Amino acid sequence: MVKKYFSIITTILLLSIIYSCKDSKTNDKESNTEVTELKEIPETEESAVVTKKSPEDFVPKGYVIFDTIYGDLNKDNLDDLAFIIKGTDKSKVIQDEYRGQLDRNRRGIIVLLNKNEGYELAVKNYDCFSSENEDGGVYFAPELGVEITKGKLFVNYGHGRYGYWAYTFRYQNSDLELIGYDASSNQGPMVLTETSINFLTKKKITNENINRDAEDENEVFEKTETKISKSKLIKLSEIKDFDELEVSE
């Protein structure tokens, strides 16, 4: 009888060992499968900044280069460049009664950083400037000028006897941000008011000519200094239309 019980217990132990081995192999197989699947998942790579050999390759279809401006924007002693581009939509070419055929396609800007082996896109804004053929009413329309000087990009508007206004941009935060504004309101050769805004210090300075006697050529200015409320710097890439840009407050 004892032998019989011993035989039964032995059989149970053997079966337990066999099943335990099978479970262990199954678990090992599942574990190896998980490791294999994990290894097969590719690592996510950050998209590289696009660099092109020829700067002209950045000009989009439907636009032509209107002007090219050179200068160092990021203080690496390499000449970066800005393209003023212009649309080529034939429907924007009109026939004016007095001025003849006028191309009213808007203009934009593309700013590229020189990387020796090619050029890298810094800023693009394809339609922020009006055409050079706008109607100025009794006087000609303001004339656009762009230059790169002392590490900054300047967008200038000259309006002859009525004065000028200019925007100063600096390359930072992966864009060109508006850090300064200067303007002069004139009456012929006489300056009426001068305005200068520093958006970094939030300071606005106004010089007003208090001696506007047409017979007296000596201009006398009264200076006023105020604080501005703007806290966020305007980015060149986000300006929809310079003609509608408000910066004085």
PDB file of C-alpha atoms in Angstrom:
ATOM      1  CA  MET A   1       0.000   0.000   0.000  1.00  0.00           C
ATOM      2  CA  VAL A   2       2.832   2.339   0.866  1.00  0.00           C
ATOM      3  CA  LYS A   3       4.493   1.560  -2.424  1.00  0.00           C
ATOM      4  CA  LYS A   4       1.269   2.477  -4.236  1.00  0.00           C
ATOM      5  CA  TYR A   5       1.030   5.882  -2.533  1.00  0.00           C
ATOM      6  CA  PHE A   6       4.708   6.522  -3.145  1.00  0.00           C
ATOM      7  CA  SER A   7       4.223   5.772  -6.863  1.00  0.00           C
ATOM      8  CA  ILE A   8       1.280   8.193  -7.112  1.00  0.00           C
ATOM      9  CA  ILE A   9       3.177  11.001  -5.388  1.00  0.00           C
ATOM     10  CA  THR A  10       6.190  10.445  -7.640  1.00  0.00           C
ATOM     11  CA  THR A  11       3.984  10.652 -10.741  1.00  0.00           C
ATOM     12  CA  ILE A  12       2.415  13.918  -9.547  1.00  0.00           C
ATOM     13  CA  LEU A  13       5.838  15.443  -8.901  1.00  0.00           C
ATOM     14  CA  LEU A  14       7.084  14.462 -12.368  1.00  0.00           C
ATOM     15  CA  LEU A  15       4.031  15.995 -14.048  1.00  0.00           C
ATOM     16  CA  SER A  16       4.492  19.207 -12.065  1.00  0.00           C
ATOM     17  CA  ILE A  17       8.125  19.468 -13.170  1.00  0.00           C
ATOM     18  CA  ILE A  18       7.206  18.873 -16.823  1.00  0.00           C
ATOM     19  CA  TYR A  19       4.488  21.589 -16.841  1.00  0.00           C
ATOM     20  CA  SER A  20       6.755  23.977 -14.990  1.00  0.00           C
ATOM     21  CA  CYS A  21       9.422  23.558 -17.688  1.00  0.00           C
ATOM     22  CA  LYS A  22       6.882  24.152 -20.451  1.00  0.00           C
ATOM     23  CA  ASP A  23       5.632  27.356 -18.780  1.00  0.00           C
ATOM     24  CA  SER A  24       9.175  28.577 -18.343  1.00  0.00           C
ATOM     25  CA  LYS A  25       9.969  28.033 -22.047  1.00  0.00           C
ATOM     26  CA  THR A  26       6.756  29.773 -23.056  1.00  0.00           C
ATOM     27  CA  ASN A  27       7.506  32.778 -20.867  1.00  0.00           C
ATOM     28  CA  ASP A  28      11.045  32.961 -22.209  1.00  0.00           C
ATOM     29  CA  LYS A  29       9.729  32.859 -25.760  1.00  0.00           C
ATOM     30  CA  GLU A  30       7.213  35.638 -25.052  1.00  0.00           C
ATOM     31  CA  SER A  31       9.900  37.703 -23.373  1.00  0.00           C
ATOM     32  CA  ASN A  32      12.253  37.294 -26.344  1.00  0.00           C
ATOM     33  CA  THR A  33       9.442  38.290 -28.711  1.00  0.00           C
ATOM     34  CA  GLU A  34       8.835  41.492 -26.770  1.00  0.00           C
ATOM     35  CA  VAL A  35      12.534  42.376 -26.878  1.00  0.00           C
ATOM     36  CA  THR A  36      12.654  41.685 -30.607  1.00  0.00           C
ATOM     37  CA  GLU A  37       9.600  43.865 -31.233  1.00  0.00           C
ATOM     38  CA  LEU A  38      11.095  46.688 -29.218  1.00  0.00           C
ATOM     39  CA  LYS A  39      14.321  46.504 -31.180  1.00  0.00           C
ATOM     40  CA  GLU A  40      12.429  46.732 -34.455  1.00  0.00           C
ATOM     41  CA  ILE A  41      10.843  50.118 -33.553  1.00  0.00           C
ATOM     42  CA  PRO A  42      12.985  52.809 -35.199  1.00  0.00           C
ATOM     43  CA  GLU A  43      14.146  55.761 -33.144  1.00  0.00           C
ATOM     44  CA  THR A  44      12.473  59.082 -33.936  1.00  0.00           C
ATOM     45  CA  GLU A  45      14.885  61.638 -35.371  1.00  0.00           C
ATOM     46  CA  GLU A  46      14.381  65.411 -35.326  1.00  0.00           C
ATOM     47  CA  SER A  47      13.969  66.946 -38.764  1.00  0.00           C
ATOM     48  CA  ALA A  48      17.124  68.686 -39.918  1.00  0.00           C
ATOM     49  CA  VAL A  49      17.137  72.309 -41.022  1.00  0.00           C
ATOM     50  CA  VAL A  50      17.033  72.532 -44.806  1.00  0.00           C
ATOM     51  CA  THR A  51      20.205  73.898 -46.389  1.00  0.00           C
ATOM     52  CA  LYS A  52      20.471  74.576 -50.111  1.00  0.00           C
ATOM     53  CA  LYS A  53      23.537  75.262 -52.204  1.00  0.00           C
ATOM     54  CA  SER A  54      21.973  78.001 -54.297  1.00  0.00           C
ATOM     55  CA  PRO A  55      19.992  80.781 -52.542  1.00  0.00           C
ATOM     56  CA  GLU A  56      17.765  81.095 -55.607  1.00  0.00           C
ATOM     57  CA  ASP A  57      16.378  77.634 -54.799  1.00  0.00           C
ATOM     58  CA  PHE A  58      14.414  79.178 -51.909  1.00  0.00           C
ATOM     59  CA  VAL A  59      12.360  81.404 -54.218  1.00  0.00           C
ATOM     60  CA  PRO A  60       8.890  79.818 -54.539  1.00  0.00           C
ATOM     61  CA  LYS A  61       7.119  79.172 -57.800  1.00  0.00           C
ATOM     62  CA  GLY A  62       5.142  82.192 -58.967  1.00  0.00           C
ATOM     63  CA  TYR A  63       7.687  84.725 -57.678  1.00  0.00           C
ATOM     64  CA  VAL A  64      10.774  86.444 -59.064  1.00  0.00           C
ATOM     65  CA  ILE A  65      13.687  88.176 -57.317  1.00  0.00           C
ATOM     66  CA  PHE A  66      13.056  91.930 -57.168  1.00  0.00           C
ATOM     67  CA  ASP A  67      16.170  92.897 -55.170  1.00  0.00           C
ATOM     68  CA  THR A  68      19.043  91.268 -53.264  1.00  0.00           C
ATOM     69  CA  ILE A  69      20.568  92.645 -50.061  1.00  0.00           C
ATOM     70  CA  TYR A  70      23.767  91.343 -48.440  1.00  0.00           C
ATOM     71  CA  GLY A  71      25.062  91.664 -44.886  1.00  0.00           C
ATOM     72  CA  ASP A  72      26.002  89.737 -41.740  1.00  0.00           C
ATOM     73  CA  LEU A  73      22.965  89.072 -39.535  1.00  0.00           C
ATOM     74  CA  ASN A  74      24.323  86.555 -37.014  1.00  0.00           C
ATOM     75  CA  LYS A  75      27.839  87.927 -36.401  1.00  0.00           C
ATOM     76  CA  ASP A  76      29.745  85.024 -37.962  1.00  0.00           C
ATOM     77  CA  ASN A  77      31.602  87.258 -40.453  1.00  0.00           C
ATOM     78  CA  LEU A  78      29.739  85.701 -43.387  1.00  0.00           C
ATOM     79  CA  ASP A  79      27.501  87.657 -45.728  1.00  0.00           C
ATOM     80  CA  ASP A  80      23.907  86.523 -45.293  1.00  0.00           C
ATOM     81  CA  LEU A  81      21.305  87.742 -47.757  1.00  0.00           C
ATOM     82  CA  ALA A  82      17.741  88.890 -48.119  1.00  0.00           C
ATOM     83  CA  PHE A  83      15.707  88.533 -51.295  1.00  0.00           C
ATOM     84  CA  ILE A  84      12.888  90.953 -51.961  1.00  0.00           C
ATOM     85  CA  ILE A  85      10.582  88.846 -54.118  1.00  0.00           C
ATOM     86  CA  LYS A  86       7.597  89.805 -56.244  1.00  0.00           C
ATOM     87  CA  GLY A  87       4.570  87.872 -57.433  1.00  0.00           C
ATOM     88  CA  THR A  88       3.985  87.191 -61.121  1.00  0.00           C
ATOM     89  CA  ASP A  89       0.185  86.901 -61.207  1.00  0.00           C
ATOM     90  CA  LYS A  90      -0.841  88.347 -64.585  1.00  0.00           C
ATOM     91  CA  SER A  91      -4.272  89.314 -63.250  1.00  0.00           C
ATOM     92  CA  LYS A  92      -2.547  91.857 -60.978  1.00  0.00           C
ATOM     93  CA  VAL A  93      -1.133  93.747 -63.969  1.00  0.00           C
ATOM     94  CA  ILE A  94      -3.544  96.601 -64.670  1.00  0.00           C
ATOM     95  CA  GLN A  95      -3.919  99.413 -67.173  1.00  0.00           C
ATOM     96  CA  ASP A  96      -4.004 102.832 -65.496  1.00  0.00           C
ATOM     97  CA  GLU A  97      -5.655 105.734 -67.306  1.00  0.00           C
ATOM     98  CA  TYR A  98      -2.741 108.088 -66.657  1.00  0.00           C
ATOM     99  CA  ARG A  99       0.249 105.884 -65.834  1.00  0.00           C
ATOM    100  CA  GLY A 100      -0.185 103.108 -68.355  1.00  0.00           C
ATOM    101  CA  GLN A 101       0.481  99.462 -67.511  1.00  0.00           C
ATOM    102  CA  LEU A 102       1.161  98.837 -63.812  1.00  0.00           C
ATOM    103  CA  ASP A 103       2.238  95.632 -62.096  1.00  0.00           C
ATOM    104  CA  ARG A 104       0.400  95.589 -58.771  1.00  0.00           C
ATOM    105  CA  ASN A 105       1.719  92.221 -57.594  1.00  0.00           C
ATOM    106  CA  ARG A 106       2.716  92.392 -53.945  1.00  0.00           C
ATOM    107  CA  ARG A 107       6.269  91.858 -52.745  1.00  0.00           C
ATOM    108  CA  GLY A 108       7.748  89.776 -49.955  1.00  0.00           C
ATOM    109  CA  ILE A 109      11.028  88.890 -48.294  1.00  0.00           C
ATOM    110  CA  ILE A 110      13.166  85.778 -47.838  1.00  0.00           C
ATOM    111  CA  VAL A 111      16.112  85.968 -45.414  1.00  0.00           C
ATOM    112  CA  LEU A 112      18.876  83.361 -45.712  1.00  0.00           C
ATOM    113  CA  LEU A 113      21.839  82.637 -43.430  1.00  0.00           C
ATOM    114  CA  ASN A 114      25.172  81.833 -45.057  1.00  0.00           C
ATOM    115  CA  LYS A 115      26.450  78.454 -43.801  1.00  0.00           C
ATOM    116  CA  ASN A 116      29.533  78.227 -46.054  1.00  0.00           C
ATOM    117  CA  GLU A 117      28.381  74.978 -47.640  1.00  0.00           C
ATOM    118  CA  GLY A 118      25.041  76.545 -48.531  1.00  0.00           C
ATOM    119  CA  TYR A 119      22.228  78.753 -47.263  1.00  0.00           C
ATOM    120  CA  GLU A 120      19.739  78.153 -44.466  1.00  0.00           C
ATOM    121  CA  LEU A 121      16.268  79.695 -44.344  1.00  0.00           C
ATOM    122  CA  ALA A 122      15.885  82.207 -41.497  1.00  0.00           C
ATOM    123  CA  VAL A 123      12.619  83.969 -42.370  1.00  0.00           C
ATOM    124  CA  LYS A 124      10.080  83.969 -45.180  1.00  0.00           C
ATOM    125  CA  ASN A 125       7.121  86.275 -45.733  1.00  0.00           C
ATOM    126  CA  TYR A 126       5.932  86.266 -49.323  1.00  0.00           C
ATOM    127  CA  ASP A 127       3.378  89.118 -49.379  1.00  0.00           C
ATOM    128  CA  CYS A 128       4.083  91.640 -46.618  1.00  0.00           C
ATOM    129  CA  PHE A 129       4.980  94.567 -48.927  1.00  0.00           C
ATOM    130  CA  SER A 130       2.706  96.346 -51.382  1.00  0.00           C
ATOM    131  CA  SER A 131       3.830  96.741 -54.990  1.00  0.00           C
ATOM    132  CA  GLU A 132       6.126  99.546 -56.116  1.00  0.00           C
ATOM    133  CA  ASN A 133       3.302 100.845 -58.311  1.00  0.00           C
ATOM    134  CA  GLU A 134       0.726 101.886 -55.721  1.00  0.00           C
ATOM    135  CA  ASP A 135      -1.284 105.088 -56.068  1.00  0.00           C
ATOM    136  CA  GLY A 136       0.112 107.838 -53.839  1.00  0.00           C
ATOM    137  CA  GLY A 137      -2.725 110.272 -54.476  1.00  0.00           C
ATOM    138  CA  VAL A 138      -1.454 113.846 -54.920  1.00  0.00           C
ATOM    139  CA  TYR A 139       2.063 112.615 -54.125  1.00  0.00           C
ATOM    140  CA  PHE A 140       4.024 109.495 -54.979  1.00  0.00           C
ATOM    141  CA  ALA A 141       3.607 106.373 -52.833  1.00  0.00           C
ATOM    142  CA  PRO A 142       6.241 105.689 -50.120  1.00  0.00           C
ATOM    143  CA  GLU A 143       9.383 104.067 -51.501  1.00  0.00           C
ATOM    144  CA  LEU A 144      10.578 100.819 -49.900  1.00  0.00           C
ATOM    145  CA  GLY A 145      14.244 100.270 -49.077  1.00  0.00           C
ATOM    146  CA  VAL A 146      15.833  97.305 -47.280  1.00  0.00           C
ATOM    147  CA  GLU A 147      19.377  97.044 -45.936  1.00  0.00           C
ATOM    148  CA  ILE A 148      21.478  94.919 -43.589  1.00  0.00           C
ATOM    149  CA  THR A 149      23.833  96.948 -41.398  1.00  0.00           C
ATOM    150  CA  LYS A 150      25.593  96.242 -38.077  1.00  0.00           C
ATOM    151  CA  GLY A 151      23.916  92.873 -37.668  1.00  0.00           C
ATOM    152  CA  LYS A 152      20.387  94.215 -38.156  1.00  0.00           C
ATOM    153  CA  LEU A 153      17.880  94.332 -40.979  1.00  0.00           C
ATOM    154  CA  PHE A 154      16.258  97.699 -41.701  1.00  0.00           C
ATOM    155  CA  VAL A 155      13.021  98.170 -43.594  1.00  0.00           C
ATOM    156  CA  ASN A 156      12.802 101.832 -44.610  1.00  0.00           C
ATOM    157  CA  TYR A 157      10.020 103.842 -46.213  1.00  0.00           C
ATOM    158  CA  GLY A 158      10.926 107.199 -47.748  1.00  0.00           C
ATOM    159  CA  HIS A 159       8.110 109.635 -48.466  1.00  0.00           C
ATOM    160  CA  GLY A 160       9.943 112.616 -49.846  1.00  0.00           C
ATOM    161  CA  ARG A 161       8.829 115.948 -48.399  1.00  0.00           C
ATOM    162  CA  TYR A 162       6.510 114.153 -45.964  1.00  0.00           C
ATOM    163  CA  GLY A 163       9.352 112.400 -44.150  1.00  0.00           C
ATOM    164  CA  TYR A 164      10.165 108.715 -43.571  1.00  0.00           C
ATOM    165  CA  TRP A 165       9.654 105.766 -41.210  1.00  0.00           C
ATOM    166  CA  ALA A 166      11.891 102.754 -40.579  1.00  0.00           C
ATOM    167  CA  TYR A 167      11.712  99.394 -38.816  1.00  0.00           C
ATOM    168  CA  THR A 168      14.730  97.705 -37.194  1.00  0.00           C
ATOM    169  CA  PHE A 169      14.812  93.915 -36.965  1.00  0.00           C
ATOM    170  CA  ARG A 170      17.311  91.638 -35.222  1.00  0.00           C
ATOM    171  CA  TYR A 171      17.767  87.903 -35.787  1.00  0.00           C
ATOM    172  CA  GLN A 172      16.778  86.065 -32.603  1.00  0.00           C
ATOM    173  CA  ASN A 173      14.420  83.290 -31.483  1.00  0.00           C
ATOM    174  CA  SER A 174      14.605  81.709 -34.966  1.00  0.00           C
ATOM    175  CA  ASP A 175      13.063  84.789 -36.569  1.00  0.00           C
ATOM    176  CA  LEU A 176      13.714  88.469 -37.202  1.00  0.00           C
ATOM    177  CA  GLU A 177      12.062  90.410 -34.381  1.00  0.00           C
ATOM    178  CA  LEU A 178      11.150  94.096 -34.430  1.00  0.00           C
ATOM    179  CA  ILE A 179      13.311  95.884 -31.852  1.00  0.00           C
ATOM    180  CA  GLY A 180      13.140  99.483 -33.080  1.00  0.00           C
ATOM    181  CA  TYR A 181      11.058 102.025 -34.968  1.00  0.00           C
ATOM    182  CA  ASP A 182      12.031 105.528 -36.138  1.00  0.00           C
ATOM    183  CA  ALA A 183       9.975 108.103 -38.018  1.00  0.00           C
ATOM    184  CA  SER A 184      10.089 111.711 -39.113  1.00  0.00           C
ATOM    185  CA  SER A 185       7.014 113.723 -40.059  1.00  0.00           C
ATOM    186  CA  ASN A 186       7.986 116.617 -42.300  1.00  0.00           C
ATOM    187  CA  GLN A 187       6.482 119.580 -44.047  1.00  0.00           C
ATOM    188  CA  GLY A 188       8.786 120.089 -46.971  1.00  0.00           C
ATOM    189  CA  PRO A 189      12.267 120.751 -45.555  1.00  0.00           C
ATOM    190  CA  MET A 190      10.879 121.369 -42.052  1.00  0.00           C
ATOM    191  CA  VAL A 191      10.762 118.526 -39.517  1.00  0.00           C
ATOM    192  CA  LEU A 192       7.543 118.607 -37.497  1.00  0.00           C
ATOM    193  CA  THR A 193       8.022 115.604 -35.214  1.00  0.00           C
ATOM    194  CA  GLU A 194      10.569 112.836 -34.756  1.00  0.00           C
ATOM    195  CA  THR A 195       9.674 109.535 -33.124  1.00  0.00           C
ATOM    196  CA  SER A 196      11.977 106.800 -31.859  1.00  0.00           C
ATOM    197  CA  ILE A 197      10.804 103.588 -30.155  1.00  0.00           C
ATOM    198  CA  ASN A 198      13.000 100.935 -28.511  1.00  0.00           C
ATOM    199  CA  PHE A 199      10.900  97.799 -28.033  1.00  0.00           C
ATOM    200  CA  LEU A 200      13.545  96.162 -25.839  1.00  0.00           C
ATOM    201  CA  THR A 201      13.512  98.950 -23.240  1.00  0.00           C
ATOM    202  CA  LYS A 202       9.839  99.807 -23.992  1.00  0.00           C
ATOM    203  CA  LYS A 203      10.798 103.452 -24.306  1.00  0.00           C
ATOM    204  CA  LYS A 204       9.314 105.952 -26.752  1.00  0.00           C
ATOM    205  CA  ILE A 205      10.942 109.332 -27.419  1.00  0.00           C
ATOM    206  CA  THR A 206       9.115 112.083 -29.310  1.00  0.00           C
ATOM    207  CA  ASN A 207      10.798 115.302 -30.420  1.00  0.00           C
ATOM    208  CA  GLU A 208       8.278 117.950 -31.478  1.00  0.00           C
ATOM    209  CA  ASN A 209       9.269 121.081 -33.317  1.00  0.00           C
ATOM    210  CA  ILE A 210       7.761 123.978 -31.374  1.00  0.00           C
ATOM    211  CA  ASN A 211       9.133 126.603 -33.743  1.00  0.00           C
ATOM    212  CA  ARG A 212       7.165 126.163 -36.964  1.00  0.00           C
ATOM    213  CA  ASP A 213       7.403 129.715 -38.192  1.00  0.00           C
ATOM    214  CA  ALA A 214       7.799 129.442 -41.962  1.00  0.00           C
ATOM    215  CA  GLU A 215      10.092 132.470 -41.932  1.00  0.00           C
ATOM    216  CA  ASP A 216      12.425 131.023 -39.318  1.00  0.00           C
ATOM    217  CA  GLU A 217      14.752 128.196 -40.372  1.00  0.00           C
ATOM    218  CA  ASN A 218      15.786 127.292 -36.804  1.00  0.00           C
ATOM    219  CA  GLU A 219      13.924 124.218 -35.562  1.00  0.00           C
ATOM    220  CA  VAL A 220      13.386 123.993 -31.807  1.00  0.00           C
ATOM    221  CA  PHE A 221      12.415 120.593 -30.425  1.00  0.00           C
ATOM    222  CA  GLU A 222      10.653 119.663 -27.228  1.00  0.00           C
ATOM    223  CA  LYS A 223      11.444 116.157 -26.040  1.00  0.00           C
ATOM    224  CA  THR A 224       8.883 113.809 -24.483  1.00  0.00           C
ATOM    225  CA  GLU A 225       9.724 110.359 -23.132  1.00  0.00           C
ATOM    226  CA  THR A 226       7.059 107.741 -22.388  1.00  0.00           C
ATOM    227  CA  LYS A 227       6.720 104.025 -21.788  1.00  0.00           C
ATOM    228  CA  ILE A 228       4.976 101.726 -24.261  1.00  0.00           C
ATOM    229  CA  SER A 229       2.710  98.832 -23.350  1.00  0.00           C
ATOM    230  CA  LYS A 230       3.757  96.313 -26.001  1.00  0.00           C
ATOM    231  CA  SER A 231       5.315  93.252 -24.352  1.00  0.00           C
ATOM    232  CA  LYS A 232       5.590  90.761 -27.214  1.00  0.00           C
ATOM    233  CA  LEU A 233       8.045  91.511 -30.004  1.00  0.00           C
ATOM    234  CA  ILE A 234       6.615  91.475 -33.527  1.00  0.00           C
ATOM    235  CA  LYS A 235       8.123  88.834 -35.813  1.00  0.00           C
ATOM    236  CA  LEU A 236       8.886  89.609 -39.447  1.00  0.00           C
ATOM    237  CA  SER A 237       7.434  86.270 -40.542  1.00  0.00           C
ATOM    238  CA  GLU A 238       4.045  87.180 -39.013  1.00  0.00           C
ATOM    239  CA  ILE A 239       3.551  90.665 -40.496  1.00  0.00           C
ATOM    240  CA  LYS A 240       0.681  90.513 -42.974  1.00  0.00           C
ATOM    241  CA  ASP A 241       1.002  94.021 -44.404  1.00  0.00           C
ATOM    242  CA  PHE A 242       3.536  96.724 -43.519  1.00  0.00           C
ATOM    243  CA  ASP A 243       1.047  99.352 -44.678  1.00  0.00           C
ATOM    244  CA  GLU A 244      -1.274  98.317 -41.830  1.00  0.00           C
ATOM    245  CA  LEU A 245       1.395  97.758 -39.164  1.00  0.00           C
ATOM    246  CA  GLU A 246       0.764  99.677 -35.929  1.00  0.00           C
ATOM    247  CA  VAL A 247       3.754  99.991 -33.597  1.00  0.00           C
ATOM    248  CA  SER A 248       3.413 103.306 -31.778  1.00  0.00           C
ATOM    249  CA  GLU A 249       1.540 102.122 -28.653  1.00  0.00           C
TER     250      GLU A 249
END
